[in-house]
Amino acid sequence: MNYYQFDITFQEVPGEISLCFSITGCKLQCKGCHSTYLWNANNGKPLLKKNYLELLKQYKGYASCVLFMGGEWHKEKLIEYLSLAKQNNFKTCLYTGEETVPKAILNELTWIKTGKWITAKGGLDNPDTNQKFIYLRTNTIHNHLFLKKQHHD
Ligand code: SF4
């Protein structure tokens, strides 16, 4: 499982500071994809367990969530890494372009973002989006967290 980028992010999971890993090998080929460098599974470098655990240790108490941008195509590895995050008291999130992922992955997640990128419909901050941000503990859609506040003055 190769990752292209590691970032600390604040927007993708509202209210959380996330350790974000962008995993390469996405096969969805959404038209208008902003991250085509994620299509080739050979891009980036392997996310080694040793390095991953070091990052979890390093950011424990600062970051609160581990976020994978893709990676569901490495099912067993992703489950293992999400489980390790949980064991270290991190919440977990997956951004996928699929409509859903196997139950064994869902079981390891606090949140999931589902749905392909469709330029005309936009992302989670667009009320017309096809994408869903789901809080899995209650199985409810929380897209409202991404909508910009309306100004009425
Ligand atoms: S799921 Fe994301 S990375 Fe994959 S093709 Fe669609 S927009 Fe690009």
PDB file of C-alpha atoms and ligand atoms in Angstrom:
ATOM      1  CA  MET A   1       0.000   0.000   0.000  1.00  0.00           C
ATOM      2  CA  ASN A   2       1.749   3.116  -1.291  1.00  0.00           C
ATOM      3  CA  TYR A   3       0.992   6.623  -0.132  1.00  0.00           C
ATOM      4  CA  TYR A   4       1.694   9.741  -2.142  1.00  0.00           C
ATOM      5  CA  GLN A   5       1.328  12.306   0.589  1.00  0.00           C
ATOM      6  CA  PHE A   6       1.071  12.637   4.340  1.00  0.00           C
ATOM      7  CA  ASP A   7      -0.569  15.805   5.691  1.00  0.00           C
ATOM      8  CA  ILE A   8      -2.085  17.154   8.862  1.00  0.00           C
ATOM      9  CA  THR A   9      -5.570  18.338   7.853  1.00  0.00           C
ATOM     10  CA  PHE A  10      -8.284  20.352   9.603  1.00  0.00           C
ATOM     11  CA  GLN A  11     -11.128  20.533   7.067  1.00  0.00           C
ATOM     12  CA  GLU A  12     -11.726  17.001   5.858  1.00  0.00           C
ATOM     13  CA  VAL A  13     -13.102  15.731   9.172  1.00  0.00           C
ATOM     14  CA  PRO A  14     -14.824  18.692  10.845  1.00  0.00           C
ATOM     15  CA  GLY A  15     -13.816  19.280  14.426  1.00  0.00           C
ATOM     16  CA  GLU A  16     -10.814  16.944  14.195  1.00  0.00           C
ATOM     17  CA  ILE A  17      -7.128  17.292  13.494  1.00  0.00           C
ATOM     18  CA  SER A  18      -6.415  14.459  11.079  1.00  0.00           C
ATOM     19  CA  LEU A  19      -3.330  12.558  10.037  1.00  0.00           C
ATOM     20  CA  CYS A  20      -4.128  12.173   6.358  1.00  0.00           C
ATOM     21  CA  PHE A  21      -2.628   9.515   4.078  1.00  0.00           C
ATOM     22  CA  SER A  22      -3.327   9.686   0.323  1.00  0.00           C
ATOM     23  CA  ILE A  23      -3.144   6.134  -1.009  1.00  0.00           C
ATOM     24  CA  THR A  24      -2.260   5.450  -4.646  1.00  0.00           C
ATOM     25  CA  GLY A  25      -3.995   2.983  -6.955  1.00  0.00           C
ATOM     26  CA  CYS A  26      -7.468   4.536  -7.309  1.00  0.00           C
ATOM     27  CA  LYS A  27      -9.225   2.861 -10.249  1.00  0.00           C
ATOM     28  CA  LEU A  28     -12.336   5.029 -10.407  1.00  0.00           C
ATOM     29  CA  GLN A  29     -11.011   7.566 -12.918  1.00  0.00           C
ATOM     30  CA  CYS A  30     -13.601  10.233 -12.078  1.00  0.00           C
ATOM     31  CA  LYS A  31     -13.822  12.853 -14.823  1.00  0.00           C
ATOM     32  CA  GLY A  32     -12.274  16.061 -13.479  1.00  0.00           C
ATOM     33  CA  CYS A  33     -10.279  14.256 -10.748  1.00  0.00           C
ATOM     34  CA  HIS A  34      -7.936  16.733  -9.044  1.00  0.00           C
ATOM     35  CA  SER A  35      -5.572  13.961  -7.959  1.00  0.00           C
ATOM     36  CA  THR A  36      -4.717  11.892 -11.022  1.00  0.00           C
ATOM     37  CA  TYR A  37      -1.316  11.177  -9.450  1.00  0.00           C
ATOM     38  CA  LEU A  38      -3.261   8.798  -7.172  1.00  0.00           C
ATOM     39  CA  TRP A  39      -4.294   6.575 -10.079  1.00  0.00           C
ATOM     40  CA  ASN A  40      -0.980   4.733 -10.499  1.00  0.00           C
ATOM     41  CA  ALA A  41      -0.430   2.281  -7.620  1.00  0.00           C
ATOM     42  CA  ASN A  42       3.337   2.545  -8.165  1.00  0.00           C
ATOM     43  CA  ASN A  43       3.392   6.247  -7.324  1.00  0.00           C
ATOM     44  CA  GLY A  44       4.488   7.287  -3.861  1.00  0.00           C
ATOM     45  CA  LYS A  45       6.180   4.955  -1.415  1.00  0.00           C
ATOM     46  CA  PRO A  46       5.101   2.051   0.797  1.00  0.00           C
ATOM     47  CA  LEU A  47       3.380   2.996   4.033  1.00  0.00           C
ATOM     48  CA  LEU A  48       5.464   0.763   6.278  1.00  0.00           C
ATOM     49  CA  LYS A  49       3.915  -0.383   9.538  1.00  0.00           C
ATOM     50  CA  LYS A  50       6.955   0.783  11.469  1.00  0.00           C
ATOM     51  CA  ASN A  51       6.732   4.342  10.068  1.00  0.00           C
ATOM     52  CA  TYR A  52       2.968   4.431  10.464  1.00  0.00           C
ATOM     53  CA  LEU A  53       3.192   3.445  14.132  1.00  0.00           C
ATOM     54  CA  GLU A  54       5.882   6.064  14.665  1.00  0.00           C
ATOM     55  CA  LEU A  55       3.592   8.759  13.258  1.00  0.00           C
ATOM     56  CA  LEU A  56       0.722   7.617  15.473  1.00  0.00           C
ATOM     57  CA  LYS A  57       3.023   7.791  18.467  1.00  0.00           C
ATOM     58  CA  GLN A  58       4.437  11.165  17.460  1.00  0.00           C
ATOM     59  CA  TYR A  59       1.012  12.836  17.018  1.00  0.00           C
ATOM     60  CA  LYS A  60      -0.851  11.131  19.877  1.00  0.00           C
ATOM     61  CA  GLY A  61      -2.489  13.832  21.995  1.00  0.00           C
ATOM     62  CA  TYR A  62      -2.228  16.422  19.192  1.00  0.00           C
ATOM     63  CA  ALA A  63      -4.085  14.890  16.254  1.00  0.00           C
ATOM     64  CA  SER A  64      -7.378  13.139  16.976  1.00  0.00           C
ATOM     65  CA  CYS A  65      -8.189  11.263  13.782  1.00  0.00           C
ATOM     66  CA  VAL A  66      -6.526   9.136  11.113  1.00  0.00           C
ATOM     67  CA  LEU A  67      -7.858   9.738   7.620  1.00  0.00           C
ATOM     68  CA  PHE A  68      -7.230   7.599   4.556  1.00  0.00           C
ATOM     69  CA  MET A  69      -7.859   9.096   1.135  1.00  0.00           C
ATOM     70  CA  GLY A  70      -8.605   5.834  -0.649  1.00  0.00           C
ATOM     71  CA  GLY A  71      -6.926   2.515   0.056  1.00  0.00           C
ATOM     72  CA  GLU A  72     -10.039   0.329   0.216  1.00  0.00           C
ATOM     73  CA  TRP A  73      -8.491  -1.682  -2.627  1.00  0.00           C
ATOM     74  CA  HIS A  74      -5.882  -2.861  -0.060  1.00  0.00           C
ATOM     75  CA  LYS A  75      -8.628  -4.238   2.137  1.00  0.00           C
ATOM     76  CA  GLU A  76      -6.689  -6.302   4.698  1.00  0.00           C
ATOM     77  CA  LYS A  77      -3.912  -3.742   5.077  1.00  0.00           C
ATOM     78  CA  LEU A  78      -6.368  -0.878   5.477  1.00  0.00           C
ATOM     79  CA  ILE A  79      -8.325  -2.799   8.119  1.00  0.00           C
ATOM     80  CA  GLU A  80      -5.101  -3.520   9.987  1.00  0.00           C
ATOM     81  CA  TYR A  81      -3.986   0.126   9.888  1.00  0.00           C
ATOM     82  CA  LEU A  82      -7.392   1.486  10.905  1.00  0.00           C
ATOM     83  CA  SER A  83      -7.466  -0.959  13.774  1.00  0.00           C
ATOM     84  CA  LEU A  84      -4.008   0.191  14.892  1.00  0.00           C
ATOM     85  CA  ALA A  85      -5.238   3.797  14.822  1.00  0.00           C
ATOM     86  CA  LYS A  86      -8.215   2.882  17.001  1.00  0.00           C
ATOM     87  CA  GLN A  87      -5.980   1.003  19.437  1.00  0.00           C
ATOM     88  CA  ASN A  88      -4.021   4.236  19.797  1.00  0.00           C
ATOM     89  CA  ASN A  89      -7.239   6.183  20.568  1.00  0.00           C
ATOM     90  CA  PHE A  90      -7.596   7.881  17.198  1.00  0.00           C
ATOM     91  CA  LYS A  91     -10.938   8.263  15.469  1.00  0.00           C
ATOM     92  CA  THR A  92     -10.875   7.010  11.879  1.00  0.00           C
ATOM     93  CA  CYS A  93     -12.166   8.175   8.522  1.00  0.00           C
ATOM     94  CA  LEU A  94     -12.049   6.955   4.919  1.00  0.00           C
ATOM     95  CA  TYR A  95     -12.665   9.121   1.850  1.00  0.00           C
ATOM     96  CA  THR A  96     -13.746   6.793  -0.924  1.00  0.00           C
ATOM     97  CA  GLY A  97     -15.177   7.370  -4.383  1.00  0.00           C
ATOM     98  CA  GLU A  98     -17.250   4.206  -4.022  1.00  0.00           C
ATOM     99  CA  GLU A  99     -20.851   4.204  -2.827  1.00  0.00           C
ATOM    100  CA  THR A 100     -19.855   1.899  -0.004  1.00  0.00           C
ATOM    101  CA  VAL A 101     -17.047  -0.412   1.122  1.00  0.00           C
ATOM    102  CA  PRO A 102     -17.027  -3.897   2.716  1.00  0.00           C
ATOM    103  CA  LYS A 103     -18.502  -4.186   6.201  1.00  0.00           C
ATOM    104  CA  ALA A 104     -15.162  -5.276   7.642  1.00  0.00           C
ATOM    105  CA  ILE A 105     -13.748  -1.844   6.701  1.00  0.00           C
ATOM    106  CA  LEU A 106     -16.853   0.035   7.895  1.00  0.00           C
ATOM    107  CA  ASN A 107     -16.452  -1.671  11.276  1.00  0.00           C
ATOM    108  CA  GLU A 108     -13.108   0.100  11.760  1.00  0.00           C
ATOM    109  CA  LEU A 109     -14.372   3.581  10.822  1.00  0.00           C
ATOM    110  CA  THR A 110     -15.879   6.505  12.707  1.00  0.00           C
ATOM    111  CA  TRP A 111     -16.734   8.359   9.478  1.00  0.00           C
ATOM    112  CA  ILE A 112     -16.808   7.646   5.770  1.00  0.00           C
ATOM    113  CA  LYS A 113     -17.082   9.980   2.791  1.00  0.00           C
ATOM    114  CA  THR A 114     -18.659   8.159  -0.162  1.00  0.00           C
ATOM    115  CA  GLY A 115     -19.319   8.956  -3.815  1.00  0.00           C
ATOM    116  CA  LYS A 116     -17.380   9.746  -6.969  1.00  0.00           C
ATOM    117  CA  TRP A 117     -16.281  13.217  -7.900  1.00  0.00           C
ATOM    118  CA  ILE A 118     -18.822  14.747 -10.305  1.00  0.00           C
ATOM    119  CA  THR A 119     -17.746  18.257 -11.277  1.00  0.00           C
ATOM    120  CA  ALA A 120     -21.292  19.548 -11.855  1.00  0.00           C
ATOM    121  CA  LYS A 121     -22.379  18.426  -8.388  1.00  0.00           C
ATOM    122  CA  GLY A 122     -19.301  19.525  -6.475  1.00  0.00           C
ATOM    123  CA  GLY A 123     -17.978  18.364  -3.126  1.00  0.00           C
ATOM    124  CA  LEU A 124     -19.304  18.180   0.414  1.00  0.00           C
ATOM    125  CA  ASP A 125     -19.643  21.966   0.661  1.00  0.00           C
ATOM    126  CA  ASN A 126     -22.223  21.927  -2.149  1.00  0.00           C
ATOM    127  CA  PRO A 127     -25.847  21.216  -1.153  1.00  0.00           C
ATOM    128  CA  ASP A 128     -26.369  19.408  -4.481  1.00  0.00           C
ATOM    129  CA  THR A 129     -23.449  17.035  -4.097  1.00  0.00           C
ATOM    130  CA  ASN A 130     -23.786  13.309  -4.668  1.00  0.00           C
ATOM    131  CA  GLN A 131     -21.149  12.703  -1.977  1.00  0.00           C
ATOM    132  CA  LYS A 132     -22.078  11.757   1.569  1.00  0.00           C
ATOM    133  CA  PHE A 133     -20.191  12.266   4.822  1.00  0.00           C
ATOM    134  CA  ILE A 134     -21.555   9.626   7.160  1.00  0.00           C
ATOM    135  CA  TYR A 135     -21.089   9.299  10.915  1.00  0.00           C
ATOM    136  CA  LEU A 136     -21.093   5.533  11.226  1.00  0.00           C
ATOM    137  CA  ARG A 137     -21.876   5.272  14.924  1.00  0.00           C
ATOM    138  CA  THR A 138     -25.398   6.495  14.188  1.00  0.00           C
ATOM    139  CA  ASN A 139     -25.332   5.850  10.432  1.00  0.00           C
ATOM    140  CA  THR A 140     -26.413   9.421   9.721  1.00  0.00           C
ATOM    141  CA  ILE A 141     -25.359  11.837   7.009  1.00  0.00           C
ATOM    142  CA  HIS A 142     -23.446  14.835   8.378  1.00  0.00           C
ATOM    143  CA  ASN A 143     -22.928  16.893   5.191  1.00  0.00           C
ATOM    144  CA  HIS A 144     -24.328  19.933   7.016  1.00  0.00           C
ATOM    145  CA  LEU A 145     -20.955  20.237   8.778  1.00  0.00           C
ATOM    146  CA  PHE A 146     -19.419  21.297   5.442  1.00  0.00           C
ATOM    147  CA  LEU A 147     -21.967  23.853   4.339  1.00  0.00           C
ATOM    148  CA  LYS A 148     -20.797  27.435   4.612  1.00  0.00           C
ATOM    149  CA  LYS A 149     -22.839  29.574   6.961  1.00  0.00           C
ATOM    150  CA  GLN A 150     -25.489  31.620   5.152  1.00  0.00           C
ATOM    151  CA  HIS A 151     -25.371  35.369   5.648  1.00  0.00           C
ATOM    152  CA  HIS A 152     -28.725  37.057   5.924  1.00  0.00           C
ATOM    153  CA  ASP A 153     -27.602  40.655   6.477  1.00  0.00           C
TER     154      ASP A 153
HETATM  155  S1  SF4 B   1     -12.063   8.689  -6.308  1.00  0.00           S
HETATM  156 FE1  SF4 B   1     -10.854  10.558  -5.968  1.00  0.00          FE
HETATM  157  S2  SF4 B   1      -8.745  10.008  -6.578  1.00  0.00           S
HETATM  158 FE2  SF4 B   1     -10.113   8.461  -7.416  1.00  0.00          FE
HETATM  159  S3  SF4 B   1     -10.511   9.168  -9.510  1.00  0.00           S
HETATM  160 FE3  SF4 B   1     -12.212   9.892  -8.202  1.00  0.00          FE
HETATM  161  S4  SF4 B   1     -11.592  11.956  -7.566  1.00  0.00           S
HETATM  162 FE4  SF4 B   1      -9.757  10.925  -8.361  1.00  0.00          FE
END
